[in-house]
Every structure is written in C-alpha cells, then in structure tokens.
PDB file of C-alpha atoms in Angstrom:
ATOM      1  CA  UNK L 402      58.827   0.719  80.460  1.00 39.00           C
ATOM      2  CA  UNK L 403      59.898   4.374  80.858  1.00 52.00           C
ATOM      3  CA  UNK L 404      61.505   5.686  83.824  1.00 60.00           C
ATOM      4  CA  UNK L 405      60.975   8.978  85.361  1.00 63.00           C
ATOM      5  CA  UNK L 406      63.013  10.998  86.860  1.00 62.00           C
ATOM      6  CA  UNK L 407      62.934  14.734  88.929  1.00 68.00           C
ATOM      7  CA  UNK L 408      65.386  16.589  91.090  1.00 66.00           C
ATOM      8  CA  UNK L 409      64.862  19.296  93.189  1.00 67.00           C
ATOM      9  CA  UNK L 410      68.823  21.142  92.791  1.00 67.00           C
ATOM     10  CA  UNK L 411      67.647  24.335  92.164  1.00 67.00           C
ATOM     11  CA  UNK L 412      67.050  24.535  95.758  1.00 73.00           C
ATOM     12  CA  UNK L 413      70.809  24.771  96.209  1.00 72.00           C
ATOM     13  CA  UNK L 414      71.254  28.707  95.404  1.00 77.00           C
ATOM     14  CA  UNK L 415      68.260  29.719  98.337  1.00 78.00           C
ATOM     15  CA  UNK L 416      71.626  30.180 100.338  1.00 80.00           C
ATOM     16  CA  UNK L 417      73.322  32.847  98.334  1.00 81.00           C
ATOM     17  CA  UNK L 418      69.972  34.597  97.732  1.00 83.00           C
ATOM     18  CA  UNK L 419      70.206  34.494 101.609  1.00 83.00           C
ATOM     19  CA  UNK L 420      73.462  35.879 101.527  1.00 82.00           C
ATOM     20  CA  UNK L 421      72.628  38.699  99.507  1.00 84.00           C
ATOM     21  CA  UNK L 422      69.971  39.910 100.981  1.00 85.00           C
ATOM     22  CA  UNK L 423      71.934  39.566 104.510  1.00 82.00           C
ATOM     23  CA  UNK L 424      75.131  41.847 103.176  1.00 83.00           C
ATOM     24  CA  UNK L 425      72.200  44.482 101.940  1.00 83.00           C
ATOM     25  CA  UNK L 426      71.046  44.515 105.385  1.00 82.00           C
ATOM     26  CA  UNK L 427      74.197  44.413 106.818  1.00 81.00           C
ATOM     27  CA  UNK L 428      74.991  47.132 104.677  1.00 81.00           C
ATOM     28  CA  UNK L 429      72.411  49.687 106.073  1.00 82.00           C
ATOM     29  CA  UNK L 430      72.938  48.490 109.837  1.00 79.00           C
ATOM     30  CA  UNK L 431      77.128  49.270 109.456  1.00 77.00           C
ATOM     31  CA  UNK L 432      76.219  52.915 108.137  1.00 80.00           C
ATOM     32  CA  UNK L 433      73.319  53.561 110.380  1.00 80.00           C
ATOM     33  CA  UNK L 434      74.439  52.133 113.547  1.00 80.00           C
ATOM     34  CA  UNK L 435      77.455  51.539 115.753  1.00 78.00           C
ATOM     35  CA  UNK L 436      80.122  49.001 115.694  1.00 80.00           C
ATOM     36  CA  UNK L 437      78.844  46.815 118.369  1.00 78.00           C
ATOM     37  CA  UNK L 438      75.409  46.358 116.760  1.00 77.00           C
ATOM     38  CA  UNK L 439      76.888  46.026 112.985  1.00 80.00           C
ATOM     39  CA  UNK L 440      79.312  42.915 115.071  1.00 82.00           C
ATOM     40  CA  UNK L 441      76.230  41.303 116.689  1.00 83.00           C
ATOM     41  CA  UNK L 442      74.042  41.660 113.474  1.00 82.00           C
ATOM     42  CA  UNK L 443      77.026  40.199 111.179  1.00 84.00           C
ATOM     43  CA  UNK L 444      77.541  37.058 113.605  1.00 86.00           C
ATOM     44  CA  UNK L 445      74.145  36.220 113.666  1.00 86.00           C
ATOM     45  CA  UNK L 446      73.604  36.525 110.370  1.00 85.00           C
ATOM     46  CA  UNK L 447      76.428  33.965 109.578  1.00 86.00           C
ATOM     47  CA  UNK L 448      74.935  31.724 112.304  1.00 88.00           C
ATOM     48  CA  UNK L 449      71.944  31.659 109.735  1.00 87.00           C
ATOM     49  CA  UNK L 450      73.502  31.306 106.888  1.00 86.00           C
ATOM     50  CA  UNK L 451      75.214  28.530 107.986  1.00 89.00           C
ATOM     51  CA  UNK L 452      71.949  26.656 109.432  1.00 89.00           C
ATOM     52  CA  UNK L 453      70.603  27.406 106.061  1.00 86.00           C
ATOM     53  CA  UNK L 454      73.150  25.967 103.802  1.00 85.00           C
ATOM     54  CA  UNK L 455      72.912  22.462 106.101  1.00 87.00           C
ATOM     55  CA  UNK L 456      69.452  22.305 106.336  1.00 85.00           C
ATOM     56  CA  UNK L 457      69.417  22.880 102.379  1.00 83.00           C
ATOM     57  CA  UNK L 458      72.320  20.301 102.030  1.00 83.00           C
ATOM     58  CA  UNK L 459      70.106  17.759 103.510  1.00 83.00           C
ATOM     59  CA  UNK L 460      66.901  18.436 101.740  1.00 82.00           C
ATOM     60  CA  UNK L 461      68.552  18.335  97.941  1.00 83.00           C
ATOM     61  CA  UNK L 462      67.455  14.998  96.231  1.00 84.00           C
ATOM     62  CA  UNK L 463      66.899  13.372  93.085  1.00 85.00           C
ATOM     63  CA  UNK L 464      63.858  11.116  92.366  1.00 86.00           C
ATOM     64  CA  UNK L 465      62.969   8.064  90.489  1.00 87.00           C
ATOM     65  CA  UNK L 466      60.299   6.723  89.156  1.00 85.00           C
ATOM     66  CA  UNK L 467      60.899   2.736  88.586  1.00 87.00           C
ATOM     67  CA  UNK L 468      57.968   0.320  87.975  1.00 85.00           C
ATOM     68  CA  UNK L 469      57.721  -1.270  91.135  1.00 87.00           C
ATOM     69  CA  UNK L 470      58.799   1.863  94.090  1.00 88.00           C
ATOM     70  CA  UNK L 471      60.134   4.998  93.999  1.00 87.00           C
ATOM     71  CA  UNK L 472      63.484   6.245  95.476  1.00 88.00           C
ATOM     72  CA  UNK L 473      64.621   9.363  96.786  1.00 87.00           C
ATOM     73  CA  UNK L 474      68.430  10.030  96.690  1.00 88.00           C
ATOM     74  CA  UNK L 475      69.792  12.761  98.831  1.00 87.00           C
ATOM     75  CA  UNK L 476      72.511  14.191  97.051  1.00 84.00           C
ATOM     76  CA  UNK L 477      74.463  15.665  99.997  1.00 85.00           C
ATOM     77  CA  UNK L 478      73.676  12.866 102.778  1.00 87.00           C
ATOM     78  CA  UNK L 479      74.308   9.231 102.594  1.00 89.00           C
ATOM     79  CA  UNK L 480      70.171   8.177 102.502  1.00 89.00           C
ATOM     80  CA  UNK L 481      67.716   6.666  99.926  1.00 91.00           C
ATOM     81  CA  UNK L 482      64.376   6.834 100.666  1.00 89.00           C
ATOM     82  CA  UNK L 483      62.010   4.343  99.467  1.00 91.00           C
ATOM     83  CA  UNK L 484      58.931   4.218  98.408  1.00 89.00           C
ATOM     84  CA  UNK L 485      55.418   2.042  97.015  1.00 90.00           C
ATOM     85  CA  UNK L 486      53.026   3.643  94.928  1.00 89.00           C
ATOM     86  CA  UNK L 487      50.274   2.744  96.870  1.00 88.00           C
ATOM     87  CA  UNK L 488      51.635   4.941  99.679  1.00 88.00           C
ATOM     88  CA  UNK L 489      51.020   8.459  97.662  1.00 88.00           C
ATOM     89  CA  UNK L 490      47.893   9.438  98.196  1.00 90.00           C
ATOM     90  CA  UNK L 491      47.946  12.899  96.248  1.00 89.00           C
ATOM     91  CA  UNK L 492      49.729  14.172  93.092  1.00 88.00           C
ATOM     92  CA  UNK L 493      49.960  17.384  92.718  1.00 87.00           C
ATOM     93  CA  UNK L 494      50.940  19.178  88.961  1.00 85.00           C
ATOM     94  CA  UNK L 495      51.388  23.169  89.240  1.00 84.00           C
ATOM     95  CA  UNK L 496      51.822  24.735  85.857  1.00 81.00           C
ATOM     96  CA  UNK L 497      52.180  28.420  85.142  1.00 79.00           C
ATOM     97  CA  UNK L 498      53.959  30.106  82.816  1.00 78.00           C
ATOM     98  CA  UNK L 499      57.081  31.148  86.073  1.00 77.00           C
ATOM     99  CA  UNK L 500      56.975  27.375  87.247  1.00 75.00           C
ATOM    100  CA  UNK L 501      56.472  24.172  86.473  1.00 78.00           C
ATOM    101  CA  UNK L 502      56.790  21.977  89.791  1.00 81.00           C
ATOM    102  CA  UNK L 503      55.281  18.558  90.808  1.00 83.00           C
ATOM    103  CA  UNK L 504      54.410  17.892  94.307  1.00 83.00           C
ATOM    104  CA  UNK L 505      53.988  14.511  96.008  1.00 86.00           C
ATOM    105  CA  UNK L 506      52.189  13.667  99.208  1.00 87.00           C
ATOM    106  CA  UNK L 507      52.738  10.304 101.008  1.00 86.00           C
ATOM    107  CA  UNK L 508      51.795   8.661 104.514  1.00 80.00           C
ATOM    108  CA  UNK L 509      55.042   9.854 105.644  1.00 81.00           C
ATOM    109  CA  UNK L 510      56.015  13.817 104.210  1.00 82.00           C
ATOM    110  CA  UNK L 511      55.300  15.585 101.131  1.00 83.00           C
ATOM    111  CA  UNK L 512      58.080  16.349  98.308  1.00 81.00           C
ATOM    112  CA  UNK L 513      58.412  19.034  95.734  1.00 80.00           C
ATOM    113  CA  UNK L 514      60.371  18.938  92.643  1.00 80.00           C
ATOM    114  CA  UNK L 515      60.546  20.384  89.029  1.00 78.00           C
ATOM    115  CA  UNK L 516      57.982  18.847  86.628  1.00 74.00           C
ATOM    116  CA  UNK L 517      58.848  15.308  85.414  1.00 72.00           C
ATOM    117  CA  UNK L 518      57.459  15.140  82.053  1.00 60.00           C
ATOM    118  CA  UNK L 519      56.757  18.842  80.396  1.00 55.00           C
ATOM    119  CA  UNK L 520      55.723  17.186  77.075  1.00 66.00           C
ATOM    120  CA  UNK L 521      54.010  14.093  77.731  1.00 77.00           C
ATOM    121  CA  UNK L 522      52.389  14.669  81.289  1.00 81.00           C
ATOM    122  CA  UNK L 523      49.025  13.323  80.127  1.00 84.00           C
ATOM    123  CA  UNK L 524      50.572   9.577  79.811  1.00 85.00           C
ATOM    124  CA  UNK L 525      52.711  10.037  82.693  1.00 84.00           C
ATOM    125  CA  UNK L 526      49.220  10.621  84.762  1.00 86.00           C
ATOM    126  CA  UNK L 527      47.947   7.285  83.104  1.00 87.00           C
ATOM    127  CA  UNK L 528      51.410   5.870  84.402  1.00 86.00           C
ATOM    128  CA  UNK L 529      50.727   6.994  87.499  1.00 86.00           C
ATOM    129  CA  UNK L 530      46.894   5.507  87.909  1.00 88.00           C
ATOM    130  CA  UNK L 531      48.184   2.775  86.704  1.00 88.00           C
ATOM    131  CA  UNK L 532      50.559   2.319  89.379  1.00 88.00           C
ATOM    132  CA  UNK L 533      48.054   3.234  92.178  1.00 88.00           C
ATOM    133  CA  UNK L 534      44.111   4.222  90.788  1.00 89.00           C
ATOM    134  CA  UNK L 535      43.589   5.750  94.179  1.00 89.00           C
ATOM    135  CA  UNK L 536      46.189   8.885  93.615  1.00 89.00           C
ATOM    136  CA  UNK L 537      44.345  12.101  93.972  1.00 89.00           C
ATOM    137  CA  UNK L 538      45.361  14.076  90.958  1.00 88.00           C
ATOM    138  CA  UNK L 539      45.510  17.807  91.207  1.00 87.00           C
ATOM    139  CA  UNK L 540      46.425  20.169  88.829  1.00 86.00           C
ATOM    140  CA  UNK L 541      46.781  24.116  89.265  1.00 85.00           C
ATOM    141  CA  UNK L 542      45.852  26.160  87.481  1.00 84.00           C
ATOM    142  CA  UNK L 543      42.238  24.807  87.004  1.00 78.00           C
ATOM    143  CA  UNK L 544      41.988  26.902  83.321  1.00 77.00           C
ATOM    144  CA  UNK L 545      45.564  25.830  82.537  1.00 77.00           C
ATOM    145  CA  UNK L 546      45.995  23.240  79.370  1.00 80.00           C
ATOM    146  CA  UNK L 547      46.576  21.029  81.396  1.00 80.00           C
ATOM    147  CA  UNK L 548      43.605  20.774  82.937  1.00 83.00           C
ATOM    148  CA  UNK L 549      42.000  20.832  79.726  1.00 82.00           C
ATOM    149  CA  UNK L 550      43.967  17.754  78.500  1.00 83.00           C
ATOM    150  CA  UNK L 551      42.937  15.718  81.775  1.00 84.00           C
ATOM    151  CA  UNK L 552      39.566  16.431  81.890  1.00 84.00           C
ATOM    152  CA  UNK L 553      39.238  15.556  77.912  1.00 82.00           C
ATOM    153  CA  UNK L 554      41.449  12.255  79.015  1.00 82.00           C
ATOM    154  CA  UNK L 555      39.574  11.247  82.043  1.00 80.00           C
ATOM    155  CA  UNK L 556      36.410  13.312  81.438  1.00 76.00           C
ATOM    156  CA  UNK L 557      35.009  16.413  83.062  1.00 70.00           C
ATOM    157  CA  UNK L 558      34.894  16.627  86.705  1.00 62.00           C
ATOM    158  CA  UNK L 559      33.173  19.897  86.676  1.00 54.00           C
ATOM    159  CA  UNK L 560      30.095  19.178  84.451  1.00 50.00           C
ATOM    160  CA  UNK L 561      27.539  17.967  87.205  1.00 50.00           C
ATOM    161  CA  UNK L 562      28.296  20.393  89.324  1.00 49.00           C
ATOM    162  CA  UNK L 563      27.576  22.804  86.759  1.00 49.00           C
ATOM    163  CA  UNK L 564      24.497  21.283  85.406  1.00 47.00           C
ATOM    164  CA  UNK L 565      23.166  21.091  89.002  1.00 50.00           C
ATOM    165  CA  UNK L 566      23.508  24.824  89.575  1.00 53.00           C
ATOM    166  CA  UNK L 567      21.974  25.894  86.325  1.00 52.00           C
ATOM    167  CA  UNK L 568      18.370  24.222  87.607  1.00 50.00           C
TER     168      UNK L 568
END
C-alpha cells in the first residue's frame, strides 16, 4: 500500500521573518529615541528571538502515514509521536490558490502541515475512511474543486438542506 508522507519545515524561516521585522523596528526606535531605550528595546528583542527560534525548533516535524499508525518525527528534538487512526477525529483539507495545508485533530493536539497528496487527494480521503470511517472530513473552501470532487465521490451533503429551504 502507499505511504504518505507531510512535513511542516517551512515553519523554520518564521524566525528570520521575526528578525526582520525586529531590526525595522529597531531601526526607527535607534533614530527616534535615546540610547538607553534603543539598548533595552534591542535586548529584548533578542530575548524573543531566541524563545522563538526554540519554540520553532521543537515544533518542526515530519509525518507518516503507514497502514497501521501514524508517526510524528520532530526533526530538531529526540521524540516520535505515535499515533492510531481511530484517534483523529477530524481532517481538515484547506485549498486556495496561496496555500495548500492539511490539518489534523486528535484526542491529544491538533497538527498542521503542507498538503499530502496535491494530485490524488480524492483516494487519499478513501484511504483515510478506510482507516477510520468516523474521521470528520472538512474541506475549505466549500466552492473549491475539491469540494466538488468529494461531494461527486461521497455524494452531496448540501442537497437536503437545500431542497428543504426551497418548500
């Protein structure tokens, strides 16, 4: 069977887009203000910077799909995280034209990473309800393709409720 697989690295770089925004700021503090406050202002923004590379060290994984669990390598810390299928209860696909990103809610956290399967998501979903039929699939945009493509699959979630409010 096919295995899946997802990282979320891109999360790396939210630390230098940190950083530039700080020296910008830093920037109009050392010509606007004295030396005391452009000293404070620099120290405590490296005191952030440095809580948010660690914090973003310990949240970059990679994740894999096997047939019987799924596990969840940290990249920059020494844990794998396992988990069952029946333990996600929602699946979440968000696809717009920017971003393409999968979320996963479980009895113990929630985890977002870049879209598994860009081609063939339609059997991945089957995959997936075949693993555990109680996953709540949901899928953002509702008038993306998508959609479209599930609803054809697994018919039309929308057509009583529309029927209903034409009477």
């Amino acid at each position: 069977m096919k295995k899946y697989h997802s990282q979320n690295s891109l999360e790396i770089f939210l630390p230098f887009l940190l950083l530039l925004i700080l020296i910008v700021v830093l920037k109009i503090i050392y010509v606007k203000y004295n030396l005391f406050v452009f000293v404070s202002s620099l120290l405590f923004s490296l005191a952030v910077l440095i809580y948010t590379i660690i914090k973003t060290r310990a949240s970059i994984f990679d994740i894999y799909f096997f047939d019987d669990k799924i596990e969840i390598k940290y990249l920059y810390i020494n844990k794998i995280e396992t988990l069952k299928y029946s333990d996600i209860s929602e699946y979440h696909f968000i696809r717009t034209n920017k971003s393409k990103t999968d979320h996963i809610k479980y009895a113990s956290g929630k985890k977002s990473f870049t879209s598994v399967e860009n081609n063939n998501t339609i059997e991945y979903i089957k995959w997936l309800k075949e693993k555990n039929p109680n996953i709540k699939i949901v899928i953002s945009p509702t008038d993306s393709t998508l959609e479209y493509e599930y609803q054809k699959e697994f018919g039309s979630k929308f057509r009583k409720f529309h029927k209903d409010s034409l009477n």
